[in-house]
mmCIF file with all atom_site columns, C-alpha atoms in Angstrom:
data_model
loop_
_atom_site.group_PDB
_atom_site.id
_atom_site.type_symbol
_atom_site.label_atom_id
_atom_site.label_alt_id
_atom_site.label_comp_id
_atom_site.label_asym_id
_atom_site.label_entity_id
_atom_site.label_seq_id
_atom_site.pdbx_PDB_ins_code
_atom_site.Cartn_x
_atom_site.Cartn_y
_atom_site.Cartn_z
_atom_site.occupancy
_atom_site.B_iso_or_equiv
_atom_site.pdbx_formal_charge
_atom_site.auth_seq_id
_atom_site.auth_comp_id
_atom_site.auth_asym_id
_atom_site.auth_atom_id
_atom_site.pdbx_PDB_model_num
ATOM 1   C CA . MET A 1 1   ? -82.246 66.952 7.001   1.00 50.00 ? 1   MET A CA 1
ATOM 2   C CA . ALA A 1 2   ? -80.887 66.733 3.473   1.00 56.00 ? 2   ALA A CA 1
ATOM 3   C CA . THR A 1 3   ? -83.279 66.551 0.564   1.00 65.00 ? 3   THR A CA 1
ATOM 4   C CA . ARG A 1 4   ? -80.654 65.263 -1.867  1.00 67.00 ? 4   ARG A CA 1
ATOM 5   C CA . ASP A 1 5   ? -78.545 62.136 -1.734  1.00 66.00 ? 5   ASP A CA 1
ATOM 6   C CA . SER A 1 6   ? -74.954 62.557 -0.688  1.00 67.00 ? 6   SER A CA 1
ATOM 7   C CA . LEU A 1 7   ? -72.180 62.527 -3.260  1.00 66.00 ? 7   LEU A CA 1
ATOM 8   C CA . ALA A 1 8   ? -71.184 59.014 -2.229  1.00 60.00 ? 8   ALA A CA 1
ATOM 9   C CA . ASP A 1 9   ? -74.758 57.789 -2.746  1.00 62.00 ? 9   ASP A CA 1
ATOM 10  C CA . ARG A 1 10  ? -74.843 59.305 -6.236  1.00 62.00 ? 10  ARG A CA 1
ATOM 11  C CA . VAL A 1 11  ? -71.370 58.175 -7.348  1.00 61.00 ? 11  VAL A CA 1
ATOM 12  C CA . PHE A 1 12  ? -71.159 54.690 -5.879  1.00 60.00 ? 12  PHE A CA 1
ATOM 13  C CA . PRO A 1 13  ? -74.489 53.002 -6.724  1.00 58.00 ? 13  PRO A CA 1
ATOM 14  C CA . VAL A 1 14  ? -72.504 50.900 -9.175  1.00 55.00 ? 14  VAL A CA 1
ATOM 15  C CA . PHE A 1 15  ? -71.284 48.821 -6.236  1.00 57.00 ? 15  PHE A CA 1
ATOM 16  C CA . ASP A 1 16  ? -74.813 48.016 -5.053  1.00 61.00 ? 16  ASP A CA 1
ATOM 17  C CA . HIS A 1 17  ? -74.800 44.966 -7.299  1.00 65.00 ? 17  HIS A CA 1
ATOM 18  C CA . THR A 1 18  ? -72.131 42.388 -7.945  1.00 75.00 ? 18  THR A CA 1
ATOM 19  C CA . HIS A 1 19  ? -71.203 40.356 -10.985 1.00 73.00 ? 19  HIS A CA 1
ATOM 20  C CA . ASP A 1 20  ? -69.878 36.843 -11.225 1.00 83.00 ? 20  ASP A CA 1
ATOM 21  C CA . ALA A 1 21  ? -66.133 36.275 -11.568 1.00 86.00 ? 21  ALA A CA 1
ATOM 22  C CA . LEU A 1 22  ? -66.193 35.962 -15.374 1.00 89.00 ? 22  LEU A CA 1
ATOM 23  C CA . THR A 1 23  ? -68.067 39.234 -15.875 1.00 89.00 ? 23  THR A CA 1
ATOM 24  C CA . THR A 1 24  ? -65.776 41.027 -13.418 1.00 90.00 ? 24  THR A CA 1
ATOM 25  C CA . GLY A 1 25  ? -62.807 39.591 -15.307 1.00 92.00 ? 25  GLY A CA 1
ATOM 26  C CA . LEU A 1 26  ? -64.239 40.919 -18.566 1.00 93.00 ? 26  LEU A CA 1
ATOM 27  C CA . VAL A 1 27  ? -64.630 44.364 -16.995 1.00 93.00 ? 27  VAL A CA 1
ATOM 28  C CA . VAL A 1 28  ? -61.038 44.338 -15.737 1.00 94.00 ? 28  VAL A CA 1
ATOM 29  C CA . GLY A 1 29  ? -59.747 43.025 -19.073 1.00 96.00 ? 29  GLY A CA 1
ATOM 30  C CA . PHE A 1 30  ? -61.576 45.655 -21.106 1.00 96.00 ? 30  PHE A CA 1
ATOM 31  C CA . ALA A 1 31  ? -60.502 48.391 -18.675 1.00 97.00 ? 31  ALA A CA 1
ATOM 32  C CA . ALA A 1 32  ? -56.859 47.324 -19.000 1.00 97.00 ? 32  ALA A CA 1
ATOM 33  C CA . LEU A 1 33  ? -57.085 47.061 -22.798 1.00 97.00 ? 33  LEU A CA 1
ATOM 34  C CA . LEU A 1 34  ? -58.735 50.460 -23.167 1.00 97.00 ? 34  LEU A CA 1
ATOM 35  C CA . GLY A 1 35  ? -56.274 52.007 -20.721 1.00 97.00 ? 35  GLY A CA 1
ATOM 36  C CA . LEU A 1 36  ? -53.270 50.581 -22.575 1.00 97.00 ? 36  LEU A CA 1
ATOM 37  C CA . TYR A 1 37  ? -54.597 51.704 -25.947 1.00 96.00 ? 37  TYR A CA 1
ATOM 38  C CA . THR A 1 38  ? -55.294 55.192 -24.608 1.00 95.00 ? 38  THR A CA 1
ATOM 39  C CA . SER A 1 39  ? -51.826 55.427 -23.075 1.00 96.00 ? 39  SER A CA 1
ATOM 40  C CA . TRP A 1 40  ? -50.342 54.482 -26.451 1.00 94.00 ? 40  TRP A CA 1
ATOM 41  C CA . MET A 1 41  ? -52.468 57.133 -28.178 1.00 93.00 ? 41  MET A CA 1
ATOM 42  C CA . VAL A 1 42  ? -51.407 59.960 -25.843 1.00 92.00 ? 42  VAL A CA 1
ATOM 43  C CA . ALA A 1 43  ? -47.722 58.942 -25.641 1.00 90.00 ? 43  ALA A CA 1
ATOM 44  C CA . ASP A 1 44  ? -46.688 61.808 -27.962 1.00 86.00 ? 44  ASP A CA 1
ATOM 45  C CA . PHE A 1 45  ? -48.083 64.318 -25.491 1.00 87.00 ? 45  PHE A CA 1
ATOM 46  C CA . GLY A 1 46  ? -46.299 62.983 -22.403 1.00 86.00 ? 46  GLY A CA 1
ATOM 47  C CA . GLY A 1 47  ? -49.369 61.923 -20.450 1.00 86.00 ? 47  GLY A CA 1
ATOM 48  C CA . ARG A 1 48  ? -49.031 58.180 -20.789 1.00 92.00 ? 48  ARG A CA 1
ATOM 49  C CA . PHE A 1 49  ? -49.712 57.169 -17.165 1.00 94.00 ? 49  PHE A CA 1
ATOM 50  C CA . LEU A 1 50  ? -52.472 59.738 -16.756 1.00 94.00 ? 50  LEU A CA 1
ATOM 51  C CA . GLY A 1 51  ? -54.117 58.512 -19.963 1.00 93.00 ? 51  GLY A CA 1
ATOM 52  C CA . PHE A 1 52  ? -53.967 54.918 -18.750 1.00 96.00 ? 52  PHE A CA 1
ATOM 53  C CA . ALA A 1 53  ? -55.334 55.750 -15.312 1.00 96.00 ? 53  ALA A CA 1
ATOM 54  C CA . VAL A 1 54  ? -58.218 57.902 -16.539 1.00 96.00 ? 54  VAL A CA 1
ATOM 55  C CA . ALA A 1 55  ? -59.254 55.516 -19.321 1.00 96.00 ? 55  ALA A CA 1
ATOM 56  C CA . ALA A 1 56  ? -58.961 52.366 -17.210 1.00 96.00 ? 56  ALA A CA 1
ATOM 57  C CA . LEU A 1 57  ? -60.843 53.774 -14.234 1.00 96.00 ? 57  LEU A CA 1
ATOM 58  C CA . ALA A 1 58  ? -63.565 55.455 -16.305 1.00 95.00 ? 58  ALA A CA 1
ATOM 59  C CA . SER A 1 59  ? -64.158 52.460 -18.548 1.00 96.00 ? 59  SER A CA 1
ATOM 60  C CA . GLY A 1 60  ? -64.047 50.056 -15.608 1.00 94.00 ? 60  GLY A CA 1
ATOM 61  C CA . TYR A 1 61  ? -66.608 52.150 -13.740 1.00 92.00 ? 61  TYR A CA 1
ATOM 62  C CA . ALA A 1 62  ? -68.878 52.423 -16.781 1.00 92.00 ? 62  ALA A CA 1
ATOM 63  C CA . LEU A 1 63  ? -68.618 48.744 -17.679 1.00 92.00 ? 63  LEU A CA 1
ATOM 64  C CA . TYR A 1 64  ? -69.156 47.463 -14.136 1.00 91.00 ? 64  TYR A CA 1
ATOM 65  C CA . ASP A 1 65  ? -72.397 49.446 -14.025 1.00 89.00 ? 65  ASP A CA 1
ATOM 66  C CA . GLN A 1 66  ? -73.841 47.333 -16.864 1.00 89.00 ? 66  GLN A CA 1
ATOM 67  C CA . PRO A 1 67  ? -76.480 44.801 -15.806 1.00 87.00 ? 67  PRO A CA 1
ATOM 68  C CA . ASP A 1 68  ? -75.190 41.654 -17.515 1.00 87.00 ? 68  ASP A CA 1
ATOM 69  C CA . ARG A 1 69  ? -72.251 40.094 -19.341 1.00 89.00 ? 69  ARG A CA 1
ATOM 70  C CA . ARG A 1 70  ? -73.622 40.748 -22.824 1.00 89.00 ? 70  ARG A CA 1
ATOM 71  C CA . THR A 1 71  ? -73.888 44.505 -22.266 1.00 91.00 ? 71  THR A CA 1
ATOM 72  C CA . VAL A 1 72  ? -70.437 44.564 -20.628 1.00 92.00 ? 72  VAL A CA 1
ATOM 73  C CA . VAL A 1 73  ? -68.873 43.055 -23.753 1.00 93.00 ? 73  VAL A CA 1
ATOM 74  C CA . ALA A 1 74  ? -70.930 45.286 -26.061 1.00 94.00 ? 74  ALA A CA 1
ATOM 75  C CA . GLY A 1 75  ? -69.953 48.398 -24.105 1.00 94.00 ? 75  GLY A CA 1
ATOM 76  C CA . GLY A 1 76  ? -66.281 47.429 -24.129 1.00 96.00 ? 76  GLY A CA 1
ATOM 77  C CA . LEU A 1 77  ? -66.347 46.846 -27.877 1.00 96.00 ? 77  LEU A CA 1
ATOM 78  C CA . TYR A 1 78  ? -68.099 50.168 -28.475 1.00 96.00 ? 78  TYR A CA 1
ATOM 79  C CA . ALA A 1 79  ? -65.425 51.925 -26.403 1.00 97.00 ? 79  ALA A CA 1
ATOM 80  C CA . LEU A 1 80  ? -62.689 50.174 -28.387 1.00 97.00 ? 80  LEU A CA 1
ATOM 81  C CA . ALA A 1 81  ? -64.350 51.248 -31.641 1.00 97.00 ? 81  ALA A CA 1
ATOM 82  C CA . VAL A 1 82  ? -64.437 54.866 -30.467 1.00 97.00 ? 82  VAL A CA 1
ATOM 83  C CA . LEU A 1 83  ? -60.741 54.762 -29.574 1.00 96.00 ? 83  LEU A CA 1
ATOM 84  C CA . LEU A 1 84  ? -59.864 53.201 -32.931 1.00 96.00 ? 84  LEU A CA 1
ATOM 85  C CA . ALA A 1 85  ? -61.813 55.883 -34.787 1.00 96.00 ? 85  ALA A CA 1
ATOM 86  C CA . PHE A 1 86  ? -60.194 58.619 -32.682 1.00 95.00 ? 86  PHE A CA 1
ATOM 87  C CA . THR A 1 87  ? -56.605 57.419 -33.304 1.00 94.00 ? 87  THR A CA 1
ATOM 88  C CA . PRO A 1 88  ? -56.007 59.262 -36.625 1.00 92.00 ? 88  PRO A CA 1
ATOM 89  C CA . PHE A 1 89  ? -57.178 62.518 -35.062 1.00 90.00 ? 89  PHE A CA 1
ATOM 90  C CA . LEU A 1 90  ? -54.599 62.258 -32.283 1.00 90.00 ? 90  LEU A CA 1
ATOM 91  C CA . TYR A 1 91  ? -51.994 61.337 -34.888 1.00 86.00 ? 91  TYR A CA 1
ATOM 92  C CA . GLU A 1 92  ? -52.772 64.579 -36.717 1.00 84.00 ? 92  GLU A CA 1
ATOM 93  C CA . LEU A 1 93  ? -52.875 66.534 -33.472 1.00 83.00 ? 93  LEU A CA 1
ATOM 94  C CA . ALA A 1 94  ? -49.300 65.446 -32.758 1.00 81.00 ? 94  ALA A CA 1
ATOM 95  C CA . PHE A 1 95  ? -48.234 66.875 -36.135 1.00 77.00 ? 95  PHE A CA 1
ATOM 96  C CA . LEU A 1 96  ? -50.200 70.047 -35.452 1.00 77.00 ? 96  LEU A CA 1
ATOM 97  C CA . VAL A 1 97  ? -48.388 70.544 -32.154 1.00 76.00 ? 97  VAL A CA 1
ATOM 98  C CA . GLU A 1 98  ? -45.017 69.961 -33.834 1.00 73.00 ? 98  GLU A CA 1
ATOM 99  C CA . SER A 1 99  ? -45.767 72.254 -36.801 1.00 68.00 ? 99  SER A CA 1
ATOM 100 C CA . GLY A 1 100 ? -45.399 75.379 -34.687 1.00 65.00 ? 100 GLY A CA 1
ATOM 101 C CA . ARG A 1 101 ? -41.818 74.568 -33.749 1.00 63.00 ? 101 ARG A CA 1
ATOM 102 C CA . ALA A 1 102 ? -38.718 75.716 -35.590 1.00 57.00 ? 102 ALA A CA 1
ATOM 103 C CA . GLY A 1 103 ? -37.646 73.608 -38.543 1.00 60.00 ? 103 GLY A CA 1
ATOM 104 C CA . VAL A 1 104 ? -41.055 72.091 -39.162 1.00 60.00 ? 104 VAL A CA 1
ATOM 105 C CA . GLY A 1 105 ? -42.892 73.205 -42.267 1.00 65.00 ? 105 GLY A CA 1
ATOM 106 C CA . SER A 1 106 ? -46.567 73.593 -42.969 1.00 68.00 ? 106 SER A CA 1
ATOM 107 C CA . LEU A 1 107 ? -49.006 70.961 -41.791 1.00 69.00 ? 107 LEU A CA 1
ATOM 108 C CA . TRP A 1 108 ? -51.313 71.036 -44.833 1.00 70.00 ? 108 TRP A CA 1
ATOM 109 C CA . PRO A 1 109 ? -49.172 68.987 -47.258 1.00 72.00 ? 109 PRO A CA 1
ATOM 110 C CA . HIS A 1 110 ? -49.097 66.236 -44.662 1.00 69.00 ? 110 HIS A CA 1
ATOM 111 C CA . VAL A 1 111 ? -52.816 66.382 -43.833 1.00 70.00 ? 111 VAL A CA 1
ATOM 112 C CA . LEU A 1 112 ? -53.926 66.387 -47.458 1.00 74.00 ? 112 LEU A CA 1
ATOM 113 C CA . SER A 1 113 ? -51.635 63.560 -48.583 1.00 79.00 ? 113 SER A CA 1
ATOM 114 C CA . VAL A 1 114 ? -53.197 60.407 -49.950 1.00 84.00 ? 114 VAL A CA 1
ATOM 115 C CA . ALA A 1 115 ? -51.397 58.230 -47.404 1.00 83.00 ? 115 ALA A CA 1
ATOM 116 C CA . ASP A 1 116 ? -52.885 60.243 -44.574 1.00 84.00 ? 116 ASP A CA 1
ATOM 117 C CA . LEU A 1 117 ? -56.395 59.961 -45.978 1.00 88.00 ? 117 LEU A CA 1
ATOM 118 C CA . VAL A 1 118 ? -55.882 56.205 -46.383 1.00 91.00 ? 118 VAL A CA 1
ATOM 119 C CA . LEU A 1 119 ? -54.875 56.096 -42.708 1.00 90.00 ? 119 LEU A CA 1
ATOM 120 C CA . PHE A 1 120 ? -58.239 57.631 -41.765 1.00 92.00 ? 120 PHE A CA 1
ATOM 121 C CA . VAL A 1 121 ? -60.137 55.138 -43.921 1.00 94.00 ? 121 VAL A CA 1
ATOM 122 C CA . VAL A 1 122 ? -58.202 52.163 -42.517 1.00 96.00 ? 122 VAL A CA 1
ATOM 123 C CA . PHE A 1 123 ? -58.804 53.159 -38.903 1.00 96.00 ? 123 PHE A CA 1
ATOM 124 C CA . PHE A 1 124 ? -62.497 53.852 -39.536 1.00 96.00 ? 124 PHE A CA 1
ATOM 125 C CA . ALA A 1 125 ? -62.821 50.435 -41.204 1.00 97.00 ? 125 ALA A CA 1
ATOM 126 C CA . LEU A 1 126 ? -61.039 48.825 -38.252 1.00 97.00 ? 126 LEU A CA 1
ATOM 127 C CA . ALA A 1 127 ? -63.360 50.668 -35.859 1.00 97.00 ? 127 ALA A CA 1
ATOM 128 C CA . ALA A 1 128 ? -66.400 49.380 -37.730 1.00 97.00 ? 128 ALA A CA 1
ATOM 129 C CA . VAL A 1 129 ? -65.578 45.757 -36.865 1.00 96.00 ? 129 VAL A CA 1
ATOM 130 C CA . PRO A 1 130 ? -65.895 45.964 -33.045 1.00 96.00 ? 130 PRO A CA 1
ATOM 131 C CA . ALA A 1 131 ? -68.798 48.406 -33.439 1.00 95.00 ? 131 ALA A CA 1
ATOM 132 C CA . LEU A 1 132 ? -70.749 45.944 -35.586 1.00 93.00 ? 132 LEU A CA 1
ATOM 133 C CA . VAL A 1 133 ? -69.972 43.059 -33.231 1.00 92.00 ? 133 VAL A CA 1
ATOM 134 C CA . ALA A 1 134 ? -71.099 45.203 -30.280 1.00 93.00 ? 134 ALA A CA 1
ATOM 135 C CA . TYR A 1 135 ? -74.285 46.149 -32.109 1.00 91.00 ? 135 TYR A CA 1
ATOM 136 C CA . ARG A 1 136 ? -75.005 42.499 -32.774 1.00 88.00 ? 136 ARG A CA 1
ATOM 137 C CA . LEU A 1 137 ? -74.367 41.603 -29.134 1.00 86.00 ? 137 LEU A CA 1
ATOM 138 C CA . GLY A 1 138 ? -76.484 44.477 -27.884 1.00 83.00 ? 138 GLY A CA 1
ATOM 139 C CA . THR A 1 139 ? -79.498 43.799 -30.070 1.00 83.00 ? 139 THR A CA 1
ATOM 140 C CA . GLY A 1 140 ? -79.434 40.013 -30.069 1.00 77.00 ? 140 GLY A CA 1
ATOM 141 C CA . PRO A 1 141 ? -79.600 37.608 -33.003 1.00 75.00 ? 141 PRO A CA 1
ATOM 142 C CA . PHE A 1 142 ? -80.488 39.250 -36.297 1.00 72.00 ? 142 PHE A CA 1
ATOM 143 C CA . LEU A 1 143 ? -82.547 36.628 -38.143 1.00 76.00 ? 143 LEU A CA 1
ATOM 144 C CA . PRO A 1 144 ? -85.046 35.906 -35.326 1.00 80.00 ? 144 PRO A CA 1
ATOM 145 C CA . ARG A 1 145 ? -85.736 39.640 -35.003 1.00 76.00 ? 145 ARG A CA 1
ATOM 146 C CA . ILE A 1 146 ? -86.398 39.941 -38.756 1.00 78.00 ? 146 ILE A CA 1
ATOM 147 C CA . ARG A 1 147 ? -88.637 36.859 -38.725 1.00 82.00 ? 147 ARG A CA 1
ATOM 148 C CA . ALA A 1 148 ? -90.584 38.215 -35.762 1.00 84.00 ? 148 ALA A CA 1
ATOM 149 C CA . ARG A 1 149 ? -91.156 41.537 -37.509 1.00 83.00 ? 149 ARG A CA 1
ATOM 150 C CA . LEU A 1 150 ? -92.229 39.846 -40.726 1.00 86.00 ? 150 LEU A CA 1
ATOM 151 C CA . GLY A 1 151 ? -94.497 37.439 -38.862 1.00 81.00 ? 151 GLY A CA 1
ATOM 152 C CA . VAL A 1 152 ? -92.878 34.355 -40.367 1.00 76.00 ? 152 VAL A CA 1
#
């Protein structure tokens, strides 16, 4: 007699509950969006299909495990914010990989350029938008929470 649950019982409890069609559609939509964005990010490294498959399946699994529609949307937006913030790092990693090849100079003038630093700031600012929307969705309306804490 086993004292631990089987691997299937530990991995597949996400399918013990079901969502309505709209929530399932949101999960599939976010999984496809995150998979496509990831495949675009890793295109320089030749793993486009693998990036899509891993990101879509992992995000779909994680989002379908959420209890309601609000947390599904918040989780999808948080994942999108992480990918947006990670984009400049993969951009630099592509230059780092190319810098070791013949005919390519040093990487440091490129990394320390003003345009490259602006790229980091722009992508972090873009990532802040879905992160703030997800935070708002995850915590609920802001003003009623403040009023409740102040006792007004």
